[in-house]
Coordinates of C-alpha atoms and ligand atoms in Angstrom, one line a residue:
X1 CA 13.1 4.7 8.5
X2 CA 11.7 3.3 5.0
X3 CA 8.1 1.0 5.1
X4 CA 7.1 0.2 8.7
X5 CA 6.8 -3.3 9.3
X6 CA 3.3 -3.0 9.6
X7 CA 3.2 -1.2 6.0
X8 CA -0.7 -2.3 4.0
X9 CA 0.2 -3.1 1.1
X10 CA -3.1 -3.6 -0.9
X11 CA -5.2 -3.1 -3.7
X12 CA -8.4 -1.2 -4.4
X13 CA -11.9 -1.5 -6.5
X14 CA -15.1 -0.2 -5.8
X15 CA -18.6 -1.5 -5.8
X16 CA -20.1 -0.3 -9.3
X17 CA -17.0 -1.0 -11.2
X18 CA -16.5 -4.7 -10.2
X19 CA -19.6 -6.1 -9.2
X20 CA -22.1 -6.3 -11.9
X21 CA -25.5 -8.1 -10.3
X22 CA -26.9 -4.8 -10.4
X23 CA -30.4 -5.7 -9.5
X24 CA -30.4 -8.8 -8.0
X25 CA -31.1 -9.9 -4.2
X26 CA -33.2 -6.7 -3.7
X27 CA -30.6 -4.3 -5.0
X28 CA -32.1 -1.0 -6.8
X29 CA -30.3 1.4 -9.4
X30 CA -27.7 3.6 -8.6
X31 CA -27.4 7.1 -10.6
X32 CA -24.6 5.3 -12.5
X33 CA -27.4 2.4 -13.3
X34 CA -29.2 5.2 -14.6
X35 CA -26.8 7.2 -16.5
X36 CA -25.1 4.2 -18.5
X37 CA -28.8 2.9 -19.1
X38 CA -29.6 6.3 -20.0
X39 CA -27.3 5.9 -23.8
X40 CA -24.6 8.1 -25.0
X41 CA -22.8 8.8 -22.0
X42 CA -20.4 6.3 -22.1
X43 CA -17.5 6.0 -24.4
X44 CA -18.4 2.3 -25.3
X45 CA -22.0 2.2 -24.4
X46 CA -21.5 0.1 -22.2
X47 CA -22.6 -0.3 -18.2
X48 CA -22.0 -1.8 -15.0
X49 CA -25.1 -4.7 -15.2
X50 CA -22.5 -7.7 -15.1
X51 CA -19.0 -5.8 -15.0
X52 CA -16.7 -8.5 -13.4
X53 CA -19.5 -10.2 -11.7
X54 CA -17.3 -9.9 -8.5
X55 CA -20.9 -10.1 -6.9
X56 CA -20.8 -14.1 -7.8
X57 CA -16.8 -14.5 -8.0
X58 CA -15.9 -13.0 -4.7
X59 CA -14.7 -15.7 -3.1
X60 CA -12.5 -16.7 -6.4
X61 CA -10.8 -13.1 -6.4
X62 CA -10.1 -12.9 -2.5
X63 CA -8.3 -16.4 -3.0
X64 CA -6.4 -14.7 -5.8
X65 CA -5.9 -11.7 -3.6
X66 CA -3.8 -14.3 -0.9
X67 CA -2.3 -15.8 -3.6
X68 CA -0.6 -12.5 -4.9
X69 CA 0.2 -12.0 -1.0
X70 CA -2.1 -8.7 -0.6
X71 CA -2.3 -7.8 3.3
X72 CA -5.2 -5.6 3.0
X73 CA -8.0 -4.9 0.3
X74 CA -10.2 -1.5 -0.3
X75 CA -13.5 -1.9 -1.6
X76 CA -16.6 0.3 -1.3
X77 CA -20.3 -0.5 -0.5
X78 CA -23.0 0.1 -2.8
X79 CA -25.8 1.8 -0.7
X80 CA -28.0 0.8 -3.3
X81 CA -27.7 -2.6 -1.6
X82 CA -28.0 -1.9 1.8
X83 CA -31.1 0.6 1.9
X84 CA -33.0 0.2 -1.9
X85 CA -34.8 3.1 -0.9
X86 CA -32.0 5.0 0.1
X87 CA -33.6 5.3 3.7
X88 CA -35.7 3.7 5.6
X89 CA -35.9 -0.4 5.3
X90 CA -32.6 -2.6 5.3
X91 CA -32.0 -4.8 2.7
X92 CA -30.8 -7.7 4.9
X93 CA -29.4 -9.7 1.4
X94 CA -27.3 -6.9 0.6
X95 CA -25.6 -6.7 4.0
X96 CA -24.9 -10.5 4.1
X97 CA -22.9 -10.1 0.7
X98 CA -20.6 -7.5 2.3
X99 CA -20.4 -9.4 5.5
X100 CA -19.6 -12.9 4.1
X101 CA -17.0 -10.9 1.7
X102 CA -15.3 -9.5 5.4
X103 CA -15.3 -12.8 6.5
X104 CA -13.4 -14.6 3.4
X105 CA -10.8 -11.7 3.7
X106 CA -10.1 -12.5 7.0
X107 CA -9.8 -16.0 6.8
X108 CA -6.4 -15.5 4.7
X109 CA -5.7 -12.7 6.8
X110 CA -6.1 -10.0 4.3
X111 CA -7.3 -6.9 6.4
X112 CA -10.6 -5.4 5.0
X113 CA -10.3 -0.9 4.5
X114 CA -14.3 -0.2 3.8
X115 CA -15.3 3.1 1.7
X116 CA -18.4 3.8 2.6
X117 CA -19.3 6.1 -0.7
X118 CA -17.4 5.4 -4.5
X119 CA -20.2 7.6 -6.0
X120 CA -22.9 5.2 -6.7
X121 CA -25.7 7.3 -4.8
X122 CA -29.4 5.5 -4.9
X123 CA -31.0 6.9 -7.8
X124 CA -34.1 7.1 -5.9
X125 CA -32.2 9.7 -3.5
X126 CA -30.8 11.4 -6.9
X127 CA -34.9 12.4 -7.8
X128 CA -35.0 14.0 -4.3
X129 CA -32.0 16.2 -5.5
X130 CA -29.0 14.2 -4.2
X131 CA -26.4 15.6 -2.4
X132 CA -27.9 19.0 -3.3
X133 CA -30.9 18.3 -0.9
X134 CA -30.0 19.1 2.9
X135 CA -31.2 16.3 4.0
X136 CA -28.7 14.2 2.4
X137 CA -25.8 14.1 5.4
X138 CA -28.9 12.9 7.5
X139 CA -29.4 9.9 4.8
X140 CA -25.7 9.1 4.7
X141 CA -25.5 9.2 8.6
X142 CA -28.4 6.5 8.2
X143 CA -26.8 4.4 5.4
X144 CA -23.6 4.7 7.4
X145 CA -25.1 3.3 10.5
X146 CA -26.8 0.1 8.7
X147 CA -23.1 -0.7 7.2
X148 CA -21.2 -0.4 10.9
X149 CA -23.7 -2.0 12.8
X150 CA -23.1 -5.0 10.7
X151 CA -19.7 -4.8 9.9
X152 CA -18.3 -2.6 12.5
X153 CA -17.3 -6.0 15.1
X154 CA -14.8 -6.8 12.3
X155 CA -13.9 -3.9 10.1
X156 CA -11.2 -1.8 11.6
X157 CA -11.0 0.7 9.2
X158 CA -13.5 3.1 7.4
X159 CA -13.1 6.0 4.6
X160 CA -16.2 8.0 4.4
X161 CA -16.2 9.3 1.0
X162 CA -13.9 8.5 -2.1
X163 CA -12.6 11.7 -4.3
X164 CA -15.5 14.4 -3.4
X165 CA -13.4 16.7 -5.7
X166 CA -13.9 14.1 -8.4
X167 CA -17.9 13.1 -8.2
X168 CA -18.4 16.5 -7.7
X169 CA -16.6 17.9 -10.4
X170 CA -17.4 15.2 -12.9
X171 CA -20.6 14.7 -11.7
X172 CA -22.3 18.0 -10.8
X173 CA -19.9 20.5 -12.4
X174 CA -18.9 19.3 -15.9
X175 CA -21.7 16.2 -16.3
X176 CA -19.4 13.6 -17.9
X177 CA -20.1 11.8 -14.8
X178 CA -23.3 10.7 -13.1
X179 CA -25.7 12.4 -12.6
X180 CA -24.5 14.5 -15.1
X181 CA -25.4 18.0 -14.1
X182 CA -23.7 21.2 -14.8
X183 CA -24.6 23.5 -11.8
X184 CA -23.5 26.7 -11.0
X185 CA -20.7 27.5 -8.1
X186 CA -23.6 28.8 -5.8
X187 CA -25.1 25.2 -6.1
X188 CA -22.0 23.3 -6.0
X189 CA -21.0 24.9 -3.0
X190 CA -24.1 24.1 -1.2
X191 CA -23.0 20.3 -2.6
X192 CA -19.8 20.5 -0.7
X193 CA -20.9 21.6 2.5
X194 CA -23.6 18.8 2.3
X195 CA -20.9 16.4 1.8
X196 CA -18.8 17.8 4.6
X197 CA -21.7 17.5 6.9
X198 CA -22.4 13.8 5.7
X199 CA -18.6 12.7 6.2
X200 CA -18.7 14.4 9.8
X201 CA -22.1 12.6 10.8
X202 CA -20.0 9.4 9.4
X203 CA -16.9 9.8 11.6
X204 CA -19.8 10.2 14.8
X205 CA -21.1 6.8 14.0
X206 CA -17.9 5.2 13.4
X207 CA -16.9 6.4 17.0
X208 CA -19.9 5.4 18.5
X209 CA -20.4 2.1 17.0
X210 CA -17.0 0.6 16.3
X211 CA -14.7 2.8 18.9
X212 CA -11.7 0.5 18.1
X213 CA -12.0 1.2 14.1
X214 CA -10.2 3.8 12.3
X215 CA -11.8 6.4 10.0
X216 CA -10.5 8.8 7.8
X217 CA -11.4 10.2 4.0
X218 CA -10.0 9.9 0.9
X219 CA -8.9 12.7 -1.7
X220 CA -7.8 12.7 -5.0
X221 CA -4.6 15.2 -5.0
X222 CA -2.6 16.3 -8.3
X223 CA 0.3 17.5 -6.5
X224 CA 2.1 20.5 -7.8
X225 CA 5.3 18.9 -8.2
X226 CA 8.9 21.1 -7.9
X227 CA 10.6 21.2 -10.9
X228 CA 13.8 21.8 -9.3
X229 CA 14.9 22.0 -5.7
X230 CA 14.6 26.0 -6.0
X231 CA 10.6 25.4 -6.8
X232 CA 10.0 23.7 -3.9
X233 CA 8.6 26.3 -1.8
X234 CA 6.5 27.6 -4.6
X235 CA 5.2 24.0 -5.3
X236 CA 3.9 23.2 -1.7
X237 CA 2.0 26.9 -1.9
X238 CA 0.7 26.4 -5.3
X239 CA -0.5 22.5 -3.8
X240 CA -3.1 24.2 -1.4
X241 CA -4.5 27.2 -4.2
X242 CA -7.8 27.6 -4.0
X243 CA -9.7 29.6 -6.4
X244 CA -13.5 30.6 -6.9
X245 CA -14.6 28.9 -10.1
X246 CA -12.5 25.5 -9.2
X247 CA -12.5 25.1 -5.6
X248 CA -13.8 21.7 -5.5
X249 CA -10.5 20.5 -7.2
X250 CA -8.5 22.0 -3.9
X251 CA -7.2 19.7 -1.9
X252 CA -7.2 22.8 0.9
X253 CA -11.2 22.6 0.3
X254 CA -11.6 19.2 1.6
X255 CA -9.2 19.1 3.9
X256 CA -8.9 22.1 6.0
X257 CA -12.3 22.2 7.5
X258 CA -11.5 18.4 8.2
X259 CA -8.3 18.9 10.0
X260 CA -8.0 22.5 11.0
X261 CA -12.3 23.4 11.5
X262 CA -12.1 26.2 8.6
X263 CA -13.0 26.5 4.9
X264 CA -10.3 28.6 3.3
X265 CA -10.2 32.1 4.0
X266 CA -9.2 33.5 0.5
X267 CA -12.7 31.2 -0.6
X268 CA -14.7 32.3 2.1
X269 CA -13.9 36.2 1.0
X270 CA -14.6 35.3 -2.7
X271 CA -17.8 33.7 -2.6
X272 CA -19.0 35.5 0.2
X273 CA -22.0 36.6 -1.6
X274 CA -22.9 33.0 -2.5
X275 CA -21.2 30.9 0.5
X276 CA -23.9 28.4 2.4
X277 CA -24.5 29.4 5.4
X278 CA -22.9 27.6 8.5
X279 CA -22.9 27.1 12.0
X280 CA -19.9 26.4 14.4
X281 CA -21.7 23.5 15.3
X282 CA -21.6 22.4 11.7
X283 CA -17.7 23.1 12.0
X284 CA -17.3 21.1 14.9
X285 CA -19.2 18.1 13.4
X286 CA -17.2 18.4 10.1
X287 CA -13.7 18.5 12.3
X288 CA -13.9 15.7 14.5
X289 CA -10.4 13.9 14.8
X290 CA -10.2 11.5 11.7
X291 CA -7.1 9.0 11.9
X292 CA -5.9 9.1 8.5
X293 CA -6.4 10.8 5.3
X294 CA -6.2 8.8 2.2
X295 CA -4.5 10.1 -0.9
X296 CA -4.9 8.7 -4.8
X297 CA -2.3 10.0 -6.4
X298 CA -1.8 9.4 -10.4
X299 CA -0.5 12.4 -11.8
X300 CA 0.9 15.9 -10.8
X301 CA 1.8 18.9 -12.5
X302 CA 5.1 20.3 -12.2
X303 CA 6.0 24.1 -10.9
X304 CA 9.3 25.8 -12.3
X305 CA 10.4 25.8 -15.9
X306 CA 8.9 23.0 -17.4
X307 CA 7.5 22.3 -20.6
X308 CA 6.0 19.6 -22.2
X309 CA 7.9 17.6 -25.4
X310 CA 5.7 15.8 -27.6
X311 CA 6.2 12.1 -26.8
X312 CA 6.5 12.6 -22.9
X313 CA 5.4 9.4 -21.1
X314 CA 1.8 9.3 -20.7
X315 CA -0.4 6.6 -19.8
X316 CA -3.4 4.7 -22.1
X317 CA -6.1 7.3 -20.5
X318 CA -4.1 9.9 -21.5
X319 CA -2.2 10.8 -18.0
X320 CA 1.3 12.0 -18.3
X321 CA 3.5 10.1 -15.6
X322 CA 5.0 11.6 -13.0
X323 CA 7.9 9.8 -11.0
X324 CA 8.0 12.1 -8.1
X325 CA 4.2 12.4 -8.0
X326 CA 3.6 9.9 -4.3
X327 CA 6.5 11.6 -3.0
X328 CA 5.5 15.4 -3.4
X329 CA 2.1 14.8 -2.5
X330 CA 2.7 12.8 0.6
X331 CA 5.3 15.8 1.8
X332 CA 3.0 18.1 1.1
X333 CA 0.0 16.6 2.9
X334 CA 2.6 16.0 5.8
X335 CA 3.4 19.7 6.0
X336 CA 0.1 21.0 6.4
X337 CA -1.6 18.1 8.0
X338 CA 0.7 16.6 9.9
X339 CA -1.2 13.1 9.8
X340 CA -0.8 9.6 8.7
X341 CA -1.5 9.2 5.3
X342 CA -2.5 6.0 3.1
X343 CA -1.9 6.0 -0.7
X344 CA -5.3 4.7 -1.4
X345 CA -4.9 4.5 -5.1
X346 CA -2.4 4.7 -7.7
X347 CA -1.9 2.5 -10.7
X348 CA -1.8 2.3 -14.5
X349 CA -4.1 1.9 -17.1
X350 CA -2.7 0.2 -20.1
X351 CA -3.6 -1.6 -23.4
X352 CA -3.2 -5.0 -21.7
X353 CA -4.6 -8.3 -23.3
X354 CA -3.9 -12.3 -23.2
X355 CA -0.7 -12.9 -25.1
X356 CA -0.2 -16.3 -27.1
X357 CA 1.5 -17.9 -24.4
X358 CA -1.8 -17.3 -22.0
X359 CA 0.1 -14.7 -19.8
X360 CA -0.3 -11.0 -19.7
X361 CA 2.7 -8.8 -19.9
X362 CA 2.9 -5.4 -18.5
X363 CA 6.6 -4.1 -18.6
X364 CA 5.3 -0.6 -18.7
X365 CA 3.2 -1.2 -15.6
X366 CA 6.1 -2.7 -13.7
X367 CA 8.3 0.7 -14.3
X368 CA 5.6 2.8 -13.5
X369 CA 5.0 1.3 -10.3
X370 CA 8.7 0.9 -9.4
X371 CA 8.9 4.7 -10.0
X372 CA 6.3 5.9 -8.0
X373 CA 7.0 3.8 -5.4
X374 CA 10.8 5.0 -4.6
X375 CA 8.9 8.1 -4.5
X376 CA 6.8 7.0 -1.8
X377 CA 9.7 5.4 -0.4
X378 CA 11.4 8.5 -0.2
X379 CA 8.7 10.2 1.8
X380 CA 8.8 7.5 4.1
X381 CA 12.5 7.8 4.5
X382 CA 11.9 11.4 4.5
X383 CA 10.0 10.7 8.0
X384 CA 6.3 11.3 6.7
X385 CA 4.0 8.8 8.4
X386 CA 3.1 6.7 5.5
X387 CA 0.9 3.7 6.5
X388 CA 0.0 1.8 3.8
X389 CA -0.3 1.5 -0.5
X390 CA -3.0 0.3 -1.9
X391 CA -2.8 -0.1 -6.2
X392 CA -5.8 0.4 -8.1
X393 CA -6.9 -1.5 -9.3
X394 CA -7.3 -5.5 -8.2
X395 CA -8.3 -6.3 -11.6
X396 CA -9.6 -4.3 -15.0
X397 CA -12.9 -2.7 -14.3
X398 CA -15.6 -0.3 -15.8
X399 CA -13.4 2.6 -15.9
X400 CA -16.8 5.5 -15.3
X401 CA -17.5 7.3 -18.7
X402 CA -14.5 5.8 -20.6
X403 CA -16.1 2.3 -20.1
X404 CA -14.2 -0.6 -20.5
X405 CA -11.2 0.1 -22.1
X406 CA -8.4 1.3 -20.1
X407 CA -7.3 -1.7 -17.9
X408 CA -5.9 -0.5 -14.3
X409 CA -5.6 -4.0 -12.7
X410 CA -3.0 -5.8 -11.2
X411 CA -5.3 -8.6 -12.7
X412 CA -6.3 -8.9 -16.1
X413 CA -10.4 -9.7 -16.9
X414 CA -11.7 -10.9 -19.6
X415 CA -14.9 -9.5 -20.1
X416 CA -16.3 -12.4 -22.4
X417 CA -15.5 -15.2 -20.2
X418 CA -15.0 -13.4 -16.9
X419 CA -11.6 -15.3 -16.6
X420 CA -9.2 -13.4 -14.6
X421 CA -5.6 -13.9 -15.2
X422 CA -2.8 -12.1 -12.8
X423 CA -0.5 -10.2 -15.1
X424 CA 3.2 -9.9 -14.8
X425 CA 3.2 -6.8 -12.6
X426 CA 1.0 -8.9 -10.0
X427 CA 3.9 -10.9 -9.6
X428 CA 6.5 -8.1 -9.3
X429 CA 4.0 -6.6 -6.6
X430 CA 4.2 -9.8 -4.7
X431 CA 7.9 -9.9 -4.4
X432 CA 7.7 -6.0 -3.4
X433 CA 5.2 -6.9 -0.6
X434 CA 7.4 -9.5 0.1
X435 CA 10.5 -7.2 1.1
X436 CA 8.4 -4.9 2.5
X437 CA 9.7 -2.2 -0.3
X438 CA 13.4 -3.2 0.3
X439 CA 13.7 -4.5 -3.4
X440 CA 12.7 -1.1 -4.8
Ligands
IFM501 O1 -11.2 4.2 -11.9 C1 -11.3 5.4 -10.8 C2 -11.5 5.0 -9.3 O2 -13.1 4.9 -9.4 C3 -11.0 6.3 -8.4 N1 -9.9 7.0 -8.7 C4 -9.0 7.0 -9.9 C5 -9.7 6.0 -10.6 C6 -9.0 6.1 -12.1 O3 -9.4 6.9 -12.9

C-alpha cells in the first residue's frame, strides 16, 4: 500500500514563531519574549513581537490553507495567553483566540492538530525554576486542562510536547535558546524526568476530558541512515544509542519510557550516581498508551563508508540534505515501537524572495520535498503505519536564535508589509495532496 486514503497532508507552525501580539489581550511574556528582549541572543536581533501577525490575520491564513488544499493544520498554543500567571487565573480572551481559530479551520474542513507546548513557557514560571521545578508537571497539567476543556469538543488530535530534546538541548544544555542556561547533566536528568511526567499528566487529561481524541508526542529525530544495504543493522543500532553526556539527543531517552515504560538500561547504569529517584507510579504515568508518535525529521547522518565532500547539497540554515531520512526514520521507529507515525515536521530553509514577476520561485524546495516524500512513500509501501505529513512550515516565520533569515515557509511572508505569497512549491504540494502522493 502507498499512502492511506485518509492520509493527513498538512503544514505546521508554532505560536511564538508566527503569532506576534506578544502583549495583547492579557498575554504575559514567555521565556522567548524575555530572551529576545534581553538583546544579543538572536542573530538578527529580532523578536516575536509582531512576527507574521497571525494573531490578527488568522482568517486570511486559514483561507489560504484551504486554497492550497491542506487537509490538516498543526499549530501550538501559547500557554501565556491561557494562564498569564502560569497557573491560576484563566484568560478567556486567550482561549477565545484558539477556539475561533479551530472554528475557522473546521469551516474549511481542515483538521486541527494542537501542540500544547512548543517551547514558549511563561516567563513567570521560569522565575520559579521552569522545568527544573518538581511542580512543573502539575503546572502543565493545569494548563492542559484549561486548553482541552475548551477545545476538546472539536480538536481530536493533541500533541503534548514538541521536540523535548531540542528545547532541553538548546535551551538548558547549550544555552543558545531560551532560557539560555548551561546546566549540568544532573540537572538535565531532573528536567527530562519532569517533562516525561508532564507528558504523562497531559495524556491523562486528554483521556478524561476528550476520550475520543488521539494524543501523542513529537520528537526531533536525526536518523542514522544506512549508507549501503550492508549498513542497515548498524544504522538501526546507532539510531537508538545513548550516552551519559548527550542523553537528551537520543530518541530512545524520550520514546522508551513512553512506549516501554523504562528508561534505557545503559543510561541508568551510566548515570546511577545522579539519576533522579523515580517510582513505579511515575513510570506508569509516563507510559500510558499514546496513539501515535510524531517525528520531525530534516536531516540525518550516514552510517557506513561515507565521506562528506565539499559542495554536498545543504540548505540555507546549513543542514545537509538526506533523501532517505524520512524512510530510515520511519522504518526504524516502526521496527522498535510499532506505532502509528505522523511526520509532524519536514521542510527546507531557502533564500526565497519575491521575484520581479511578483511570484516566489523555489525550485530547490520542490526538489527537496519530492526526494524526501519519495522516501516516506517507500516506508509506507514497506508497511509502516504512516498517517500524515506536515510540512514545516505553513509560512516563513521566526526561526528562534536565527531570527527571520531562514525561510521555511510554503507561503512567503513579507515582514515589512506582512503580505503573504504562496511559493511555487505550495502549488506543487497542492498537486501532491490532490493525487494523494501518487505523482511522486
Ligand atoms: O522552526 C523549527 C521548529 O520550531 C521546530 N522544529 C524545527 C524547525 C526548523 O528549525
